[in-house]
Coordinates of C-alpha atoms and ligand atoms in Angstrom, one line a residue:
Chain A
X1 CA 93.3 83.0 36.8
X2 CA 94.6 85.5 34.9
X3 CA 94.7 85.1 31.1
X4 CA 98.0 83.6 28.9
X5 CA 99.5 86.3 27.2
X6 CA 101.5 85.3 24.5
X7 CA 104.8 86.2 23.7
X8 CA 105.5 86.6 19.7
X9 CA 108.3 87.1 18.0
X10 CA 107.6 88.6 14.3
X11 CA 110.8 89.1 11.5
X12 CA 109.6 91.9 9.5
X13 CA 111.2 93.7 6.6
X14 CA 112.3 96.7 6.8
X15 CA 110.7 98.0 3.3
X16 CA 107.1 96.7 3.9
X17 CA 105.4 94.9 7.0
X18 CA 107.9 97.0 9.5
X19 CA 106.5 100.0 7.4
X20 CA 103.0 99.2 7.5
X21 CA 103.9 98.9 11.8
X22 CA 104.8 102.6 11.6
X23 CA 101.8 103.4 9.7
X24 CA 99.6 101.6 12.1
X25 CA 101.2 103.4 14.9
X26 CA 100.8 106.4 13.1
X27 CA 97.5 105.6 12.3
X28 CA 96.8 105.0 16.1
X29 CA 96.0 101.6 14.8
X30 CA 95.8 99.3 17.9
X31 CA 97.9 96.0 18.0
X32 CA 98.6 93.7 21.1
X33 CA 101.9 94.1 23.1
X34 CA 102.1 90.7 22.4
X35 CA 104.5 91.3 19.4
X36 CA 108.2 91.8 19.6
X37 CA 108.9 93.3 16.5
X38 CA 112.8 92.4 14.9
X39 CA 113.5 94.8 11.6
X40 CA 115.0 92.9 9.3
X41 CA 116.3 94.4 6.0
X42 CA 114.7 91.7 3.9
X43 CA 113.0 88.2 4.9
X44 CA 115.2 86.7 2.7
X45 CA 117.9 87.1 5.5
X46 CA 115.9 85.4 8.1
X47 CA 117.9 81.9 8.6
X48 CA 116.0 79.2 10.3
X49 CA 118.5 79.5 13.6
X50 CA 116.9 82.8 14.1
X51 CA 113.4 80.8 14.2
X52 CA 114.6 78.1 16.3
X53 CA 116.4 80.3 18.6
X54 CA 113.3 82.3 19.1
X55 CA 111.3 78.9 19.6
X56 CA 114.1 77.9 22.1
X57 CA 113.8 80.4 24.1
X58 CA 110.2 80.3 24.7
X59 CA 108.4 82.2 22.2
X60 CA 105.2 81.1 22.3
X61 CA 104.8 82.2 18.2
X62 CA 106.8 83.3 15.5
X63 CA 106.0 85.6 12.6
X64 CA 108.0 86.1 9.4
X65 CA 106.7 88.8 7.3
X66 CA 107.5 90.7 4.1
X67 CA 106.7 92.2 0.9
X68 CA 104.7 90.7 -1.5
X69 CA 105.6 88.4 -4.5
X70 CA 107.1 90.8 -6.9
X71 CA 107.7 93.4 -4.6
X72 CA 111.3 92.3 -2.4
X73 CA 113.3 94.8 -3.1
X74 CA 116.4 92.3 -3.7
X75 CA 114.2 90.5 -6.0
X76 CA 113.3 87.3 -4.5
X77 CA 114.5 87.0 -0.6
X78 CA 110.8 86.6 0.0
X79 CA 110.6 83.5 -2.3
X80 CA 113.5 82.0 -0.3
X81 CA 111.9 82.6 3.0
X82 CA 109.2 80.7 2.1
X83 CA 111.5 78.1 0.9
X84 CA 112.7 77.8 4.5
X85 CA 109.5 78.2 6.6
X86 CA 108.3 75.3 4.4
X87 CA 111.2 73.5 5.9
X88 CA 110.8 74.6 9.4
X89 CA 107.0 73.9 8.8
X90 CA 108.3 69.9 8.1
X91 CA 110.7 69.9 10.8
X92 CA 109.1 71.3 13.9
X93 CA 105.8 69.7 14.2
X94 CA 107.9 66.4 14.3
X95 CA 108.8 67.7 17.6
X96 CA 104.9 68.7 18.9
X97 CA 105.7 72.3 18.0
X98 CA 101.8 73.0 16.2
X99 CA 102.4 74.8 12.9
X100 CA 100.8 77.6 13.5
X101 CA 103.4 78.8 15.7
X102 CA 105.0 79.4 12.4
X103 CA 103.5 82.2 10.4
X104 CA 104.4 83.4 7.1
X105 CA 102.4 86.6 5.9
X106 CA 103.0 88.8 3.2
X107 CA 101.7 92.8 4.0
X108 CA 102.8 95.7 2.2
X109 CA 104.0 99.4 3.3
X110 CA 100.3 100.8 3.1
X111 CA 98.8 98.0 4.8
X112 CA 98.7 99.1 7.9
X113 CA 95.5 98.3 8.9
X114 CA 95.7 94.8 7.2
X115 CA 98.9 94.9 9.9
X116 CA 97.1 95.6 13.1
X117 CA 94.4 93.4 11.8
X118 CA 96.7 90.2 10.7
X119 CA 98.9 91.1 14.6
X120 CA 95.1 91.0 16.4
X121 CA 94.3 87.5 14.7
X122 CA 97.5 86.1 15.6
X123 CA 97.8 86.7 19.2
X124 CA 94.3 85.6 19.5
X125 CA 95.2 82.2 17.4
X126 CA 98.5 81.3 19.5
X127 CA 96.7 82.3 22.8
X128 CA 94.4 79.4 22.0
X129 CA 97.3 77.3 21.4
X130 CA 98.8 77.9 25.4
X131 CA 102.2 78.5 25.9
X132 CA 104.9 76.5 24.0
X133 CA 106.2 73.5 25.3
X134 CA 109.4 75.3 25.4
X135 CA 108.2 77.7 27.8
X136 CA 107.7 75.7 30.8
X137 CA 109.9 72.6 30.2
X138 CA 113.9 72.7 30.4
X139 CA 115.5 72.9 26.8
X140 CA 118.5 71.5 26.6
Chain B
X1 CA 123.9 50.0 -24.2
X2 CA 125.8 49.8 -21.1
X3 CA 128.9 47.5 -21.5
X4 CA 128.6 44.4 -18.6
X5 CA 131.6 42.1 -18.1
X6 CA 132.8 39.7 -15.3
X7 CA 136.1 40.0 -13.5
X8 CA 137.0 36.1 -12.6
X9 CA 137.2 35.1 -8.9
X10 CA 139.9 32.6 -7.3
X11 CA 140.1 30.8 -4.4
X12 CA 136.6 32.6 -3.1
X13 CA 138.5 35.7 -2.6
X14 CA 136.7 38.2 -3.9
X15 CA 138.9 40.7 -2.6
X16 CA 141.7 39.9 -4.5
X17 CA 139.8 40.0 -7.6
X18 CA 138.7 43.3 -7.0
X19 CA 142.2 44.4 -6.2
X20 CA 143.7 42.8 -9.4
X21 CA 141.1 44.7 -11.0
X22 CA 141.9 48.1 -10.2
X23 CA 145.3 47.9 -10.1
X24 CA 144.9 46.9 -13.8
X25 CA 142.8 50.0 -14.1
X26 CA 145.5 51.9 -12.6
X27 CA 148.6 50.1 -14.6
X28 CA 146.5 51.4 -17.8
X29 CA 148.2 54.5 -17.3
X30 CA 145.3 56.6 -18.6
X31 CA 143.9 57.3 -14.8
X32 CA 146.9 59.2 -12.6
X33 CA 145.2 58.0 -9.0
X34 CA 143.1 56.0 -7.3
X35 CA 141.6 57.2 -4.0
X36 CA 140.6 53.5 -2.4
X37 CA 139.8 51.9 1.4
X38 CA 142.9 50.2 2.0
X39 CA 144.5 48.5 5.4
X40 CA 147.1 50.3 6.5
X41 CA 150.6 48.7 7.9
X42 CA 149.4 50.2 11.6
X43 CA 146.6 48.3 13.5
X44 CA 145.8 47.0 9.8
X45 CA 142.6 50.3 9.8
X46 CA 141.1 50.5 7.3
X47 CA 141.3 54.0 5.1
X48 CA 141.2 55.9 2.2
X49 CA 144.7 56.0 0.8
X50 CA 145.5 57.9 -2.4
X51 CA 147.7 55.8 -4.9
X52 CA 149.4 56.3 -7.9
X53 CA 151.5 53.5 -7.7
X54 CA 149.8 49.7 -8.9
X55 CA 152.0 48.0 -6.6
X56 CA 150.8 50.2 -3.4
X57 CA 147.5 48.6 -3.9
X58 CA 148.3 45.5 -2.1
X59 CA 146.2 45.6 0.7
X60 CA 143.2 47.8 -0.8
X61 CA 140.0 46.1 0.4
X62 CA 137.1 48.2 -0.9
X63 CA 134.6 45.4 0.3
X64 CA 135.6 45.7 4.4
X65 CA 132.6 46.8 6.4
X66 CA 134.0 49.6 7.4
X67 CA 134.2 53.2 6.0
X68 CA 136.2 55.1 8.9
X69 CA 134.6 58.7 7.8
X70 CA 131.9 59.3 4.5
X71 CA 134.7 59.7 2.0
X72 CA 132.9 62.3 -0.3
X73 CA 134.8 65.2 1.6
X74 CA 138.3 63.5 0.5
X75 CA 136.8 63.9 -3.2
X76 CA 135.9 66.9 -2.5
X77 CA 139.3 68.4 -1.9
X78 CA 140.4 66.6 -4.6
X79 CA 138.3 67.9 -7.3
X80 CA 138.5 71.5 -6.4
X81 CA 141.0 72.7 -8.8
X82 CA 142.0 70.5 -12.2
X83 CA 144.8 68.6 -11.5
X84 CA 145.6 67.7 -15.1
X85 CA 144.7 64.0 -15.1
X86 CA 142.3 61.7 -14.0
X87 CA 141.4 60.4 -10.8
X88 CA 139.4 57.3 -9.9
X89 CA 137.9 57.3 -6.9
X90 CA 135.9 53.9 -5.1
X91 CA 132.8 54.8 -2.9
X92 CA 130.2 53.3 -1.4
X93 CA 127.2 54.5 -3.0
X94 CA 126.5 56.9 0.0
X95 CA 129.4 58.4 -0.5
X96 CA 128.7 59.4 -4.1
X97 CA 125.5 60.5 -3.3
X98 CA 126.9 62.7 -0.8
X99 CA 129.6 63.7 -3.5
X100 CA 126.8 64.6 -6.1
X101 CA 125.5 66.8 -2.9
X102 CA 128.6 68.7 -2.7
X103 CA 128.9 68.8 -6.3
X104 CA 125.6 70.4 -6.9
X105 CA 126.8 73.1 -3.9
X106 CA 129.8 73.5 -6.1
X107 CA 132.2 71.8 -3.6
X108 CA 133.6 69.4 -5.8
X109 CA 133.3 68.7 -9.8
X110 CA 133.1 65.6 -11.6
X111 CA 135.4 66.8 -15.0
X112 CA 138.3 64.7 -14.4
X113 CA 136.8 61.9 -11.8
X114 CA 135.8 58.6 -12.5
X115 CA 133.4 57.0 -9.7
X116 CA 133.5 52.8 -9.2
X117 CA 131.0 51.6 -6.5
X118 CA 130.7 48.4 -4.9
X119 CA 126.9 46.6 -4.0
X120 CA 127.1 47.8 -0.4
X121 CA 126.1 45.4 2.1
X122 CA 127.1 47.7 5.0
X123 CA 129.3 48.6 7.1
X124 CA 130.0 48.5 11.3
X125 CA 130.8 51.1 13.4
X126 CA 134.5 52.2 13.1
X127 CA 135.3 50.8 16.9
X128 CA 133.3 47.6 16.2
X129 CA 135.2 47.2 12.9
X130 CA 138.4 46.8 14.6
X131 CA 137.2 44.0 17.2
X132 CA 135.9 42.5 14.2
X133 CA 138.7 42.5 12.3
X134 CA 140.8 41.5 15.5
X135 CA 138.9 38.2 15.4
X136 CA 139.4 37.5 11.6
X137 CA 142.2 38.6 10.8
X138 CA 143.1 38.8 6.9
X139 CA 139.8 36.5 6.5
X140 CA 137.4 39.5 7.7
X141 CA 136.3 40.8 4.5
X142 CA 135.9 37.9 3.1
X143 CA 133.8 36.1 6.2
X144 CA 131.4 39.2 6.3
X145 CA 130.7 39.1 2.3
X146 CA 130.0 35.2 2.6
X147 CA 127.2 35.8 5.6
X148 CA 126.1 39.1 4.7
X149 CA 124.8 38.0 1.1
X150 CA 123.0 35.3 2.7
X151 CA 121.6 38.2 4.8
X152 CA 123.6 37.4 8.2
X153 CA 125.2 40.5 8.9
X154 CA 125.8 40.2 12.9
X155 CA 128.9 37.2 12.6
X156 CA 130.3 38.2 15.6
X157 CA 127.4 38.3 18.6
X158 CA 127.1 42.0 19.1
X159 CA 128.7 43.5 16.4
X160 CA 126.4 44.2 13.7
X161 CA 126.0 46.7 10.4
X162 CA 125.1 50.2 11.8
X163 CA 121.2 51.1 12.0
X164 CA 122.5 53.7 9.1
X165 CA 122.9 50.9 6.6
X166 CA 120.2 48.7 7.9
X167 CA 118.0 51.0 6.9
X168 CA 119.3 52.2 3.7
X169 CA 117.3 51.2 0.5
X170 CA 119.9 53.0 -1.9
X171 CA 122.7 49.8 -1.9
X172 CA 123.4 49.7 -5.6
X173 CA 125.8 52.7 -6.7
X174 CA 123.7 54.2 -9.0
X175 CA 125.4 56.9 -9.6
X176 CA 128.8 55.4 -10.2
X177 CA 130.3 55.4 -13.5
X178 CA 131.7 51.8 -12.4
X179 CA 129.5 49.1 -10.8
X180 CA 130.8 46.0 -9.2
X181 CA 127.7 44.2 -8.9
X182 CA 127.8 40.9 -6.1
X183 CA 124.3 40.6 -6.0
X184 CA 122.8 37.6 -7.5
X185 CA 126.3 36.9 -9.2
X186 CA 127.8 33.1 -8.6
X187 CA 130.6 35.0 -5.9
X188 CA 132.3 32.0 -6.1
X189 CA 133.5 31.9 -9.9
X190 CA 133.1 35.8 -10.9
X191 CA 132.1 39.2 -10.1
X192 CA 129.5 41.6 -12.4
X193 CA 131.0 44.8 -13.6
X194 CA 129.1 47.2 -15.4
X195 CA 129.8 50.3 -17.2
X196 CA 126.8 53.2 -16.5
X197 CA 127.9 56.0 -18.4
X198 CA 130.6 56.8 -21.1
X199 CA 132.9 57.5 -18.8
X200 CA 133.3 53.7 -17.2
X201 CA 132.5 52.1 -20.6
X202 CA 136.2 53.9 -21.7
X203 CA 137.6 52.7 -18.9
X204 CA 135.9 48.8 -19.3
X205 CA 136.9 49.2 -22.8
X206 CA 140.9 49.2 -22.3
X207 CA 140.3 46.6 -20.3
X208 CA 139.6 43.7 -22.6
X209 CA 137.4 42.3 -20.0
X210 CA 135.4 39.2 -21.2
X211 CA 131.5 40.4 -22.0
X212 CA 128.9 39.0 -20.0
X213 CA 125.2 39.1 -19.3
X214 CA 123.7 40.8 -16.3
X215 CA 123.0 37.7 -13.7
X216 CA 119.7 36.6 -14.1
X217 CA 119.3 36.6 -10.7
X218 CA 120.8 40.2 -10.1
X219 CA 117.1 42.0 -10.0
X220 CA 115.1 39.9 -7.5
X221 CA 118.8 40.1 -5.3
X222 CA 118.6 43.5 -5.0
X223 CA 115.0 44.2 -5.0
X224 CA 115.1 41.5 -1.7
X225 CA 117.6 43.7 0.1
X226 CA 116.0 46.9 -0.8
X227 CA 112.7 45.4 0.7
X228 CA 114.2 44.3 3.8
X229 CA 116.1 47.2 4.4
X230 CA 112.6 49.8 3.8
X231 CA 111.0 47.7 6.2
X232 CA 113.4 48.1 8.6
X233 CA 114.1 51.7 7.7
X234 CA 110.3 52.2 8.4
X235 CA 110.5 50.6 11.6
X236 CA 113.0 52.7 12.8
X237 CA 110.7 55.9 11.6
X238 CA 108.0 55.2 13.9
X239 CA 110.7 54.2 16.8
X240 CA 112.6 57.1 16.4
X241 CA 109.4 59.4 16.1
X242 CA 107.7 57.9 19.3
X243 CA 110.6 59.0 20.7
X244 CA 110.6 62.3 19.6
X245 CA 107.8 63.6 19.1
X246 CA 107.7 66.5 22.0
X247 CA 110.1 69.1 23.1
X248 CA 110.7 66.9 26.4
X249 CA 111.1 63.7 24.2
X250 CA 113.3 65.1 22.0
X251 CA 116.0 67.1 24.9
X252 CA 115.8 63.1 26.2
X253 CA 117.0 62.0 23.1
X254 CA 119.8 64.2 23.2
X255 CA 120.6 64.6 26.7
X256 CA 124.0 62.8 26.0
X257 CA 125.0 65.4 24.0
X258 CA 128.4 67.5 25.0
X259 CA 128.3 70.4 22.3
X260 CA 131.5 68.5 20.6
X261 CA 130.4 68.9 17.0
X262 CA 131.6 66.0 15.3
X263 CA 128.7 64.7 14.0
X264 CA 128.6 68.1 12.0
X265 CA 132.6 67.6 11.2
X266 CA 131.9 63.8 10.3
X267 CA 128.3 65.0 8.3
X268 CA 129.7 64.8 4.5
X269 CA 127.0 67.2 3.4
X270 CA 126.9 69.9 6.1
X271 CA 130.2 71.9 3.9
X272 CA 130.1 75.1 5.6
X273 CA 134.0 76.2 6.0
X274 CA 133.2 77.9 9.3
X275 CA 129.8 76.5 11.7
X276 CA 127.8 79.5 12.6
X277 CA 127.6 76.9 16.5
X278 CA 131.8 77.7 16.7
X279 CA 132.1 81.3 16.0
X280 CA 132.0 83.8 19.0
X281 CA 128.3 84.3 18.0
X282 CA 128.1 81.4 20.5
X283 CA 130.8 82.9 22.4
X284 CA 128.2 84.1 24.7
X285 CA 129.0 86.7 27.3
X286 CA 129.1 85.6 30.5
X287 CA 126.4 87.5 32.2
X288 CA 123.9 86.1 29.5
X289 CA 124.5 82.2 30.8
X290 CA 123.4 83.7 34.1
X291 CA 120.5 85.2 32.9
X292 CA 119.0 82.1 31.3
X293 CA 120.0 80.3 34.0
X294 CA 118.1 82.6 36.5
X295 CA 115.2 82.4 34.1
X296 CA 114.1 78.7 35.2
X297 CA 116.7 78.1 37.8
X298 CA 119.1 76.2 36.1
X299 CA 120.2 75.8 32.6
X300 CA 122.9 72.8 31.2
X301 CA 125.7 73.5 30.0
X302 CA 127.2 74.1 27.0
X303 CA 123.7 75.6 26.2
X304 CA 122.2 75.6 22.6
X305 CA 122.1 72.1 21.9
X306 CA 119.0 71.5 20.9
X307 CA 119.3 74.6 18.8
X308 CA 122.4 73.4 17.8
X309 CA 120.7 69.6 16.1
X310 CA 117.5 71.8 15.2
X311 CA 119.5 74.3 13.0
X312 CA 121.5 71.6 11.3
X313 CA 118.6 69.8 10.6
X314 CA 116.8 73.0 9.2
X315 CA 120.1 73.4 7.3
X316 CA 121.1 70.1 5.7
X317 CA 118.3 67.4 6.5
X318 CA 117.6 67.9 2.6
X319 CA 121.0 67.1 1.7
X320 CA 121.3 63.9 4.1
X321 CA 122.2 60.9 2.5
X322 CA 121.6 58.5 5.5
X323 CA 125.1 57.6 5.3
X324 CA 125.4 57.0 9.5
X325 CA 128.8 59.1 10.3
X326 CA 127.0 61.1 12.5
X327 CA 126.2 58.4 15.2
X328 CA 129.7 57.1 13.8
X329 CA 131.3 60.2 15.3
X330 CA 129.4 60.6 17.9
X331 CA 131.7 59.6 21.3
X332 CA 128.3 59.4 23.6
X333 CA 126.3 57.0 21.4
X334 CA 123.4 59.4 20.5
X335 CA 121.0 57.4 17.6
X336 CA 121.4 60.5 15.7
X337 CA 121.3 58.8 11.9
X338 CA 118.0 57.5 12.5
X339 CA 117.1 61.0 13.8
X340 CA 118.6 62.4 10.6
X341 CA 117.0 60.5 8.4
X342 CA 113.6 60.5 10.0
X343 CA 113.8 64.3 9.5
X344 CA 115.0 64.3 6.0
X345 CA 112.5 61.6 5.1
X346 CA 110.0 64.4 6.0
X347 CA 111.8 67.6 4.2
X348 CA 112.6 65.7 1.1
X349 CA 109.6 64.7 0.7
X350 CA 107.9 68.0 1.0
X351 CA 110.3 69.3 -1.8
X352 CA 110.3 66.0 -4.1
X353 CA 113.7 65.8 -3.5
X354 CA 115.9 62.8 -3.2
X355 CA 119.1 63.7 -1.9
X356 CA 122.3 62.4 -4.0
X357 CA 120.2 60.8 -6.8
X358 CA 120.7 63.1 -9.8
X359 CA 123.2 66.1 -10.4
X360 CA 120.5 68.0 -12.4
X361 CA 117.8 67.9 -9.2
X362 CA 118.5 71.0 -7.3
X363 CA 119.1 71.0 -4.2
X364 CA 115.7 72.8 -2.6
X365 CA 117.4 75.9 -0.4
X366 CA 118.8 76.6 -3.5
X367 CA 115.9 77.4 -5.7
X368 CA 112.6 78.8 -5.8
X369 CA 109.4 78.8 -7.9
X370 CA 107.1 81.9 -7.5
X371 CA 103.9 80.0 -7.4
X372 CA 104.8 77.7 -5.0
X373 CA 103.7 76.9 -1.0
X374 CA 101.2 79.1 -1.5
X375 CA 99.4 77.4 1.6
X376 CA 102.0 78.4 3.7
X377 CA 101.1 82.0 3.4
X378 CA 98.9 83.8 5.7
X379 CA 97.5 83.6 9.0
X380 CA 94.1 81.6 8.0
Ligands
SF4_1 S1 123.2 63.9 8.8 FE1 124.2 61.9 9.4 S2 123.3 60.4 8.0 FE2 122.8 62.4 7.1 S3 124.5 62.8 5.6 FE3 125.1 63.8 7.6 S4 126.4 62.2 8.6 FE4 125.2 61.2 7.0
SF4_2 S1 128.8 64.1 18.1 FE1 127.3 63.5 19.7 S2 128.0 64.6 21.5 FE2 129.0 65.6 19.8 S3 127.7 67.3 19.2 FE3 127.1 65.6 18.0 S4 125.4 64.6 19.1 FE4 126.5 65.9 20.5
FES3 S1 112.7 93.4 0.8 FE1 110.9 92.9 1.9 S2 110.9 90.7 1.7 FE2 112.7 91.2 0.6

């Protein structure tokens, strides 16, 4: 049988996790093909639909990740994200989807090893987890 | 100290003596409109009618079980500019808590408005509304009130208050600057009113209304129904999750569902001019249905509607007020209040946040503490 390789969808910002991605690559930092990175200018932009879509169509995780607190560079879109993950959170475990699916980090433009690092333990964690109900069964 | 009167009841109809009371309120002169359920002349339906003249409240029946859509929208548009007068409007209390919803998202202001809210003892469905009132004629009203404060709500077999309002434990109009209180009153001889803020005690004032007491046997009324209705309302939680409570549960839950939209048009509190779910984002091109379709075999169509109740759950379970319009609207009987409120049960909860209570509670989207959910965070 060959192994379950998860499929995750991570939201970064453009001004500090999608930076610390370059600098991994850069770095010839190693990170699983696992992740499908999306830029995102700020993670404050990052309505739930974008989650759910990405849940819907059979990502098996999803990543949010930006700057630290303090450090958004429009001030507080990070504190709203996690404003709306914590909803998510609520919401989709009531339908069996296991919360940590959901990730929220916070990594920095210099982080890059932290990146490859925090990308490594993820895939690991949700390739635990199986594949998403969404995967195999008909959404509607 | 809030100002309580009675308004006197004749002939056990209670209707009538709520009638003769606002158009008393209206003949005052100091309030330009009142925005009231009323029948109309066709098929005797029941809806919100805007008046300004006393004598065009003849058939004004704020007590039918019935509220055709969650009137907090009408308010809405009617607060959004000044108008230069006042306007009193009668809701049901979820209704003003939708209202204060709207307010606090700056859809609607409360300057020149004037809220009066009945004890709410629920309402049917708007097609089950009109067999019921088919069968009793000018009496309906009165024949539900009678039954439903003895806590018989179905009168005719198979037509009963909505699951919405069976499980609702917010019946008393808090928020209202007018209360017409029925509970634990003596129906037959008068009616409680009650002025909750400075606002309705202007309005009692002018009245010369005779002062009363609170009934005595107003507190153990309501706290009765509150307790029947949480028990019921936490019946229906553990129904509704058991049969919801995986992807496949859930899609069978919804499988009805036809993309229409009008539970979001009939949801009071989802205000968004344009839905993101009928903008050509959704407008999908063609060769994209066939590519999800080829990814399993088959997909239904429309697509997205799981996604659709997902988003507006991610987007307004917080605001819900349980009012019910959405299985109201809905035309393939989808139990989507108790779906609803299930959800927002959970999300207001994890904010501390009751939807429609107070105007000075923000609403949770809306705001954001630096030191908070720090559990959230991270990948441990
Ligand atoms: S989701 Fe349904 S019950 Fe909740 S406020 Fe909207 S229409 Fe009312
Ligand atoms: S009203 Fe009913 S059929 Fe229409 S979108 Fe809502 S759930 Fe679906
Ligand atoms: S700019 Fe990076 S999270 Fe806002």
């Amino acid at each position: 049988m060959t192994e379950f390789e998860p499929n995750i969808i991570a939201f970064v910002c453009n001004w500090c996790t999608y930076t610390a991605a370059d600098l991994a690559g850069t770095s010839r930092q190693s990170y699983p093909k696992n992740m499908r990175l999306v830029r995102v200018m700020c993670t404050g932009m990052v309505d739930s639909q974008y989650i759910i879509k990405a849940f819907m169509e059979g990502a098996d995780g999803v990543l949010v990740s930006g700057c630290h607190p303090g450090d958004c560079h429009y001030i507080n879109g990070n504190y709203k994200a996690r404003r709306r993950m914590k909803m998510l959170k609520e919401i989709l475990p009531l339908f069996g989807f296991e919360p940590q699916r959901l990730r929220l980090t916070w990594i920095g433009a210099s982080d890059g090893i932290q990146f490859a690092e925090t990308m490594r333990e993820l895939t690991e964690q949700v390739r635990v987890l199986g594949p998403s109900q969404a995967k195999s069964g008909m959404v509607l | 100290m809030a100002i309580t009167a009675k308004i006197n009841v004749k002939d056990n109809d209670i209707s009538a003596a709520i009638r003769e009371f606002f158009i008393s309120v209206l003949d005052t002169e100091d309030v330009s409109a009142i925005l009231i359920p009323q029948h109309l002349p066709m098929k005797k339906m029941l809806m919100p009618t805007l008046v300004t003249d006393p004598q065009k409240l003849e058939t004004a029946d704020p007590l039918a079980p019935c509220f055709p859509m969650n009137a907090a929208r009408l308010v809405s548009r009617l607060t959004r500019k000044p108008i230069g007068g006042k306007i009193l409007v009668v809701l049901r209390p979820c209704e003003i808590r939708a209202f204060y919803e709207l307010v606090k998202l700056n859809q609607g202001t409360m300057d020149e408005l004037i809220i009066a809210g009945v004890d709410c003892l629920g309402a049917y469905k708007n097609s089950d509304y009109l067999r019921f009132l088919k069968q009793h004629g000018d009496k309906a009203t009165e024949i539900f009130y009678q039954n439903a404060l003895n806590g018989k709500t179905e009168i005719t077999e198979g037509i009963d208050i909505s699951p919405a309002c069976k499980s609702c434990e917010n019946p008393i109009p808090e928020g209202a600057d007018i209360l017409i209180g029925l509970l634990g009153a003596d129906i037959s001889n008068h009616l409680m009113i009650q002025a909750q803020s400075p606002k309705g005690e202007a309005v009692l004032k002018r009245l010369n209304l005779s002062e009363a007491e609170e009934p005595s046997s107003r507190k153990e009324a309501v706290s009765a129904l509150i307790s029947k209705r949480s028990s019921y309302r936490d019946e229906i939680f553990l129904k509704t999750h058991e049969a919801t409570d995986t992807l496949d549960k859930l899609n069978n839950y919804l499988a009805n569902c036809v993309n229409c939209y009008n539970c979001r048009v009939a949801c009071p509190v989802c205000y968004c001019k344009e839905c993101v779910f009928v903008t050509d984002v959704f407008n999908h091109e063609p060769y994209q249905y066939i590519k999800w379709a080829k990814r399993k075999g088959m997909i239904k169509m429309p697509a997205d509607t799981v996604f659709y109740h997902l988003t507006r759950m991610a987007h307004i379970s917080a605001a819900c007020v349980g009012c019910g319009q959405c299985s109201n609207a809905c035309p393939n009987d989808i139990p989507l209040a108790e779906l609803f409120r299930m959800v927002a049960w959970q999300t207001q909860k994890a904010f501390d946040y009751t939807a429609g209570k107070s105007l000075d509670e923000k609403p949770p989207l809306s705001v954001f503490r630096e030191d908070e959910f720090q559990e959230i965070v991270g990948i441990k």
